[in-house]
Coordinates of C-alpha atoms and ligand atoms in Angstrom, one line a residue:
X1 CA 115.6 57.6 95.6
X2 CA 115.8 60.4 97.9
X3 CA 113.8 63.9 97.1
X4 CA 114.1 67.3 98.8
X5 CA 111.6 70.0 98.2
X6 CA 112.8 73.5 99.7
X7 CA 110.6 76.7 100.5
X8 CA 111.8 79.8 102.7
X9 CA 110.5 79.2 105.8
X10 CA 109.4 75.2 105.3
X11 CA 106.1 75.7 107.5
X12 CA 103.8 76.7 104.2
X13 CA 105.3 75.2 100.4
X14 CA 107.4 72.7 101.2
X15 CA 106.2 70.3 103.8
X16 CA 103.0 70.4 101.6
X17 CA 104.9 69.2 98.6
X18 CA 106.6 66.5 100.6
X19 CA 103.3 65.4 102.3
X20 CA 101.3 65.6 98.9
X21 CA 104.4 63.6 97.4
X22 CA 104.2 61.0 99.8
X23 CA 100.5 60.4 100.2
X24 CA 100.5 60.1 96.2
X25 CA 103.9 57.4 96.8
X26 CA 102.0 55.5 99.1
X27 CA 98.6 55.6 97.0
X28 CA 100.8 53.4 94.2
X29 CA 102.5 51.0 96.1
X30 CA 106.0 53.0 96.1
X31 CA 106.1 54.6 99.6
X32 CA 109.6 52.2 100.3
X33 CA 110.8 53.4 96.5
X34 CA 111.5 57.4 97.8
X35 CA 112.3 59.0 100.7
X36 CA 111.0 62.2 100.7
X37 CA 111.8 65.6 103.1
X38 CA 111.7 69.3 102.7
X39 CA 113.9 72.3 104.4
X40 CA 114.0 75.9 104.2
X41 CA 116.7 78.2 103.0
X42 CA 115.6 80.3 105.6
X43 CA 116.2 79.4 109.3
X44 CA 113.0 81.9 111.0
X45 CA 110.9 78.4 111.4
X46 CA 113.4 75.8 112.6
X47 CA 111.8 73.6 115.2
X48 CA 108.5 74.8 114.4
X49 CA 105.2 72.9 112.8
X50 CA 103.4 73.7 109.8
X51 CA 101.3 76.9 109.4
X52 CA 98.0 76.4 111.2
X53 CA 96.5 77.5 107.7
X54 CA 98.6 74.8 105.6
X55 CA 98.0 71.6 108.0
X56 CA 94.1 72.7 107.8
X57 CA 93.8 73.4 104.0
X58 CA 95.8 70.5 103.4
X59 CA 93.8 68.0 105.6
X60 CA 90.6 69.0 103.4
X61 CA 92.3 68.0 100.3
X62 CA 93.0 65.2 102.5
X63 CA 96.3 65.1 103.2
X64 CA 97.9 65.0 106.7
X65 CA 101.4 66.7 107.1
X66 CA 103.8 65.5 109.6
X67 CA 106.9 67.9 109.8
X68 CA 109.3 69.9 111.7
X69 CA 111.0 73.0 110.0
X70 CA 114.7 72.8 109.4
X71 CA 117.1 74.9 107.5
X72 CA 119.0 73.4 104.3
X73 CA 122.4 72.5 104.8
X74 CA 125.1 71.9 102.2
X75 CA 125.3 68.0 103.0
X76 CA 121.6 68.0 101.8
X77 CA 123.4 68.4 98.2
X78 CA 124.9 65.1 98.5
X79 CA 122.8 63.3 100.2
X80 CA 119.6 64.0 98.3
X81 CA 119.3 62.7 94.1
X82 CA 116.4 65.4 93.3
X83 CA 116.0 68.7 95.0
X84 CA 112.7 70.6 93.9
X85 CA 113.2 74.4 94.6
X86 CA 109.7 76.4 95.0
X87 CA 110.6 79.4 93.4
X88 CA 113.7 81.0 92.1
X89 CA 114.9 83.0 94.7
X90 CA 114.9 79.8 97.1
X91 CA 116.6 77.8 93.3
X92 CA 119.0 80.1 93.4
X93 CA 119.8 80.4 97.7
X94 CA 120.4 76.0 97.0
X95 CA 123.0 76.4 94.3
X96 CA 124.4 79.1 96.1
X97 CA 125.2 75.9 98.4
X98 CA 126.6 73.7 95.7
X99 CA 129.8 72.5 95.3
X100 CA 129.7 70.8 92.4
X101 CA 128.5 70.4 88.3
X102 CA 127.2 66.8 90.1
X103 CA 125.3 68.4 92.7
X104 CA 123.9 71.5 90.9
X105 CA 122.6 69.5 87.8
X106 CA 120.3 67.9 91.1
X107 CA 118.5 71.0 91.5
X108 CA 115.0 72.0 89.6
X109 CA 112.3 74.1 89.9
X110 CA 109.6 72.3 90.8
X111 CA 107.1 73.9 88.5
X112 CA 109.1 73.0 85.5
X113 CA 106.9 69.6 85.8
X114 CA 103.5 71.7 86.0
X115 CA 101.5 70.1 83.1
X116 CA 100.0 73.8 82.8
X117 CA 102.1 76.9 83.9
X118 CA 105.9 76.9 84.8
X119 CA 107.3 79.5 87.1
X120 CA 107.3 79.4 91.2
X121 CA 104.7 78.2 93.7
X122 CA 103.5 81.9 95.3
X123 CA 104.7 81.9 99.1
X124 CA 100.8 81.8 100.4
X125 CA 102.3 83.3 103.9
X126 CA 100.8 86.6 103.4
X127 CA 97.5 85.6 101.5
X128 CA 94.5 83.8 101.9
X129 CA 92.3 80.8 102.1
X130 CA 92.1 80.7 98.2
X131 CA 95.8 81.6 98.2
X132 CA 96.6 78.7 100.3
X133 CA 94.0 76.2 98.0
X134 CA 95.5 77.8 94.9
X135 CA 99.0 76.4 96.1
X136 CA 97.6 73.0 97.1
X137 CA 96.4 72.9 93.5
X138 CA 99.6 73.7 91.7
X139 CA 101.7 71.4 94.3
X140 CA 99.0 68.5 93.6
X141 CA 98.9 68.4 89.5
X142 CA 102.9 68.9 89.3
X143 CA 103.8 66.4 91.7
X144 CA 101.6 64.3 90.0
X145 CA 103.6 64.6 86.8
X146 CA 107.3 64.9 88.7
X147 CA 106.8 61.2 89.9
X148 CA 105.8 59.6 86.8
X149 CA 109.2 61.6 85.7
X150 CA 110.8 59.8 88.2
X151 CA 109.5 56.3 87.8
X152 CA 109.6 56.1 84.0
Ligands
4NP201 P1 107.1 79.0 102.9 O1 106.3 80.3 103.4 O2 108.4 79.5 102.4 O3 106.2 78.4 101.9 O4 107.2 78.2 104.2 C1 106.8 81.3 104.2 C2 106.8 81.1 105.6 C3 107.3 82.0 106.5 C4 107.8 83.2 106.0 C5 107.9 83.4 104.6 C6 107.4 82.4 103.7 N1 108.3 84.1 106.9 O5 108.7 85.2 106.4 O6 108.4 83.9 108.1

Protein backbone atom coordinates (compact mmCIF):
# COMPACT_ATOMS: atom_id res chain seq x y z
CA UNK A 1 0.00 0.00 0.00
CA UNK A 2 1.35 3.18 -0.93
CA UNK A 3 0.60 6.47 1.42
CA UNK A 4 1.26 10.17 0.74
CA UNK A 5 1.08 12.75 3.41
CA UNK A 6 1.17 16.50 1.98
CA UNK A 7 2.05 19.84 3.87
CA UNK A 8 2.78 23.35 2.10
CA UNK A 9 6.23 23.52 2.03
CA UNK A 10 7.13 19.58 2.93
CA UNK A 11 10.26 20.62 5.19
CA UNK A 12 8.04 20.85 8.64
CA UNK A 13 4.38 18.49 8.63
CA UNK A 14 4.88 16.22 6.21
CA UNK A 15 8.15 14.53 6.14
CA UNK A 16 7.52 14.18 9.93
CA UNK A 17 4.34 12.22 9.35
CA UNK A 18 6.08 10.09 6.79
CA UNK A 19 9.13 9.54 9.05
CA UNK A 20 6.89 9.00 12.28
CA UNK A 21 4.69 6.58 9.91
CA UNK A 22 7.54 4.56 9.01
CA UNK A 23 9.51 4.27 12.13
CA UNK A 24 5.96 3.00 13.69
CA UNK A 25 5.82 0.42 10.13
CA UNK A 26 9.01 -0.87 10.87
CA UNK A 27 8.46 -1.15 14.81
CA UNK A 28 5.65 -3.99 13.81
CA UNK A 29 7.19 -5.91 11.26
CA UNK A 30 5.31 -4.11 8.28
CA UNK A 31 8.00 -1.72 6.86
CA UNK A 32 7.82 -4.00 3.24
CA UNK A 33 3.66 -3.80 3.74
CA UNK A 34 3.67 0.39 2.83
CA UNK A 35 5.55 2.65 1.06
CA UNK A 36 5.31 5.76 2.44
CA UNK A 37 6.42 9.66 1.03
CA UNK A 38 5.27 13.10 1.49
CA UNK A 39 5.18 16.39 -0.94
CA UNK A 40 4.20 19.85 -0.73
CA UNK A 41 1.52 21.71 -2.59
CA UNK A 42 3.72 24.37 -2.52
CA UNK A 43 7.04 24.39 -4.59
CA UNK A 44 9.27 27.24 -2.12
CA UNK A 45 11.25 24.03 -0.63
CA UNK A 46 11.86 21.73 -3.57
CA UNK A 47 15.32 20.23 -3.21
CA UNK A 48 15.71 21.33 0.19
CA UNK A 49 15.98 19.18 3.71
CA UNK A 50 13.89 19.36 6.56
CA UNK A 51 13.61 22.38 8.92
CA UNK A 52 16.63 22.44 11.22
CA UNK A 53 13.91 22.75 13.95
CA UNK A 54 11.82 19.59 12.70
CA UNK A 55 14.96 17.00 12.11
CA UNK A 56 16.03 18.19 15.82
CA UNK A 57 12.58 17.90 17.63
CA UNK A 58 11.93 14.90 15.87
CA UNK A 59 15.26 13.10 16.71
CA UNK A 60 14.36 13.62 20.50
CA UNK A 61 11.14 11.89 20.19
CA UNK A 62 13.49 9.64 18.44
CA UNK A 63 12.76 9.60 15.14
CA UNK A 64 15.31 10.31 12.25
CA UNK A 65 13.80 11.91 9.02
CA UNK A 66 15.34 11.30 5.74
CA UNK A 67 13.81 13.54 2.99
CA UNK A 68 14.00 15.87 0.18
CA UNK A 69 11.19 18.41 -0.54
CA UNK A 70 9.24 18.03 -3.64
CA UNK A 71 6.13 19.53 -4.95
CA UNK A 72 2.78 17.23 -5.57
CA UNK A 73 2.12 16.36 -8.97
CA UNK A 74 -1.18 15.16 -10.41
CA UNK A 75 0.37 11.57 -11.22
CA UNK A 76 0.80 11.33 -7.30
CA UNK A 77 -3.27 10.88 -7.51
CA UNK A 78 -2.79 7.64 -9.27
CA UNK A 79 -0.06 6.39 -8.09
CA UNK A 80 -0.63 6.68 -4.33
CA UNK A 81 -3.95 4.47 -2.56
CA UNK A 82 -4.09 7.05 0.62
CA UNK A 83 -3.24 10.56 0.53
CA UNK A 84 -3.29 12.30 4.13
CA UNK A 85 -3.72 16.16 3.70
CA UNK A 86 -2.39 18.23 6.89
CA UNK A 87 -4.87 20.80 6.84
CA UNK A 88 -7.62 21.91 4.62
CA UNK A 89 -6.28 24.49 2.65
CA UNK A 90 -3.44 21.87 1.45
CA UNK A 91 -7.05 19.05 1.28
CA UNK A 92 -8.39 21.27 -0.79
CA UNK A 93 -4.97 22.48 -3.22
CA UNK A 94 -4.83 18.07 -3.72
CA UNK A 95 -8.37 17.75 -5.03
CA UNK A 96 -7.93 20.71 -6.83
CA UNK A 97 -5.49 18.15 -8.72
CA UNK A 98 -7.92 15.29 -9.09
CA UNK A 99 -9.25 13.98 -11.94
CA UNK A 100 -11.44 11.64 -10.84
CA UNK A 101 -14.51 10.30 -8.09
CA UNK A 102 -11.63 7.31 -7.92
CA UNK A 103 -8.90 9.52 -7.02
CA UNK A 104 -10.61 12.13 -4.85
CA UNK A 105 -12.42 9.49 -2.56
CA UNK A 106 -8.19 8.82 -1.94
CA UNK A 107 -7.82 11.93 -0.19
CA UNK A 108 -8.36 12.55 3.85
CA UNK A 109 -7.45 14.81 6.37
CA UNK A 110 -5.16 13.30 8.37
CA UNK A 111 -6.63 14.43 11.65
CA UNK A 112 -9.83 12.81 10.97
CA UNK A 113 -7.92 9.59 12.60
CA UNK A 114 -6.92 11.83 15.78
CA UNK A 115 -8.25 9.61 18.61
CA UNK A 116 -8.77 13.17 20.37
CA UNK A 117 -9.34 16.44 18.27
CA UNK A 118 -10.09 16.51 14.45
CA UNK A 119 -9.20 19.48 12.37
CA UNK A 120 -5.49 20.40 10.79
CA UNK A 121 -2.02 19.91 12.09
CA UNK A 122 -0.94 23.90 12.81
CA UNK A 123 1.99 24.72 10.22
CA UNK A 124 4.69 25.09 13.27
CA UNK A 125 6.90 27.32 10.56
CA UNK A 126 6.35 30.45 12.36
CA UNK A 127 6.16 29.14 16.02
CA UNK A 128 8.18 27.56 18.55
CA UNK A 129 9.85 24.76 20.23
CA UNK A 130 6.52 23.77 22.01
CA UNK A 131 4.81 24.53 18.67
CA UNK A 132 7.04 22.17 16.94
CA UNK A 133 6.57 19.27 20.05
CA UNK A 134 2.83 20.00 19.96
CA UNK A 135 2.85 18.87 16.23
CA UNK A 136 5.07 15.85 16.84
CA UNK A 137 2.37 14.92 19.38
CA UNK A 138 -0.66 15.16 17.25
CA UNK A 139 1.25 13.54 14.10
CA UNK A 140 2.47 10.58 16.68
CA UNK A 141 -1.18 9.57 18.43
CA UNK A 142 -3.08 9.90 14.88
CA UNK A 143 -0.68 7.97 12.89
CA UNK A 144 -0.89 5.61 15.44
CA UNK A 145 -4.61 5.07 14.90
CA UNK A 146 -4.46 5.68 10.76
CA UNK A 147 -2.36 2.45 10.50
CA UNK A 148 -4.38 0.15 12.51
CA UNK A 149 -7.09 1.79 10.01
CA UNK A 150 -5.14 0.48 7.44
CA UNK A 151 -4.18 -2.97 8.57
CA UNK A 152 -7.53 -4.00 9.93
P1 LIG B 1 5.09 22.74 6.27
O1 LIG B 1 5.48 24.14 6.91
O2 LIG B 1 3.95 23.02 5.31
O3 LIG B 1 4.64 21.96 7.45
O4 LIG B 1 6.33 22.20 5.61
C1 LIG B 1 5.83 25.26 6.14
C2 LIG B 1 7.10 25.37 5.64
C3 LIG B 1 7.47 26.48 4.89
C4 LIG B 1 6.55 27.46 4.66
C5 LIG B 1 5.25 27.34 5.15
C6 LIG B 1 4.91 26.24 5.89
N1 LIG B 1 6.92 28.60 3.93
O5 LIG B 1 6.10 29.53 3.82
O6 LIG B 1 8.06 28.67 3.40
Amino acid sequence: MKVLFVCLGNICRSPLAEAIFKTKAKKIGLSDTFFADSCGTANYHIGDSPDQRTLKNARKNGVEIAHIGRQIAKKDLTEFDRIFAMDRFNLEAILRLAESATERSKVKLIRDFDPIETGDVPDPYHGNEADFQEVFSILDRTIDNLMMNLIK
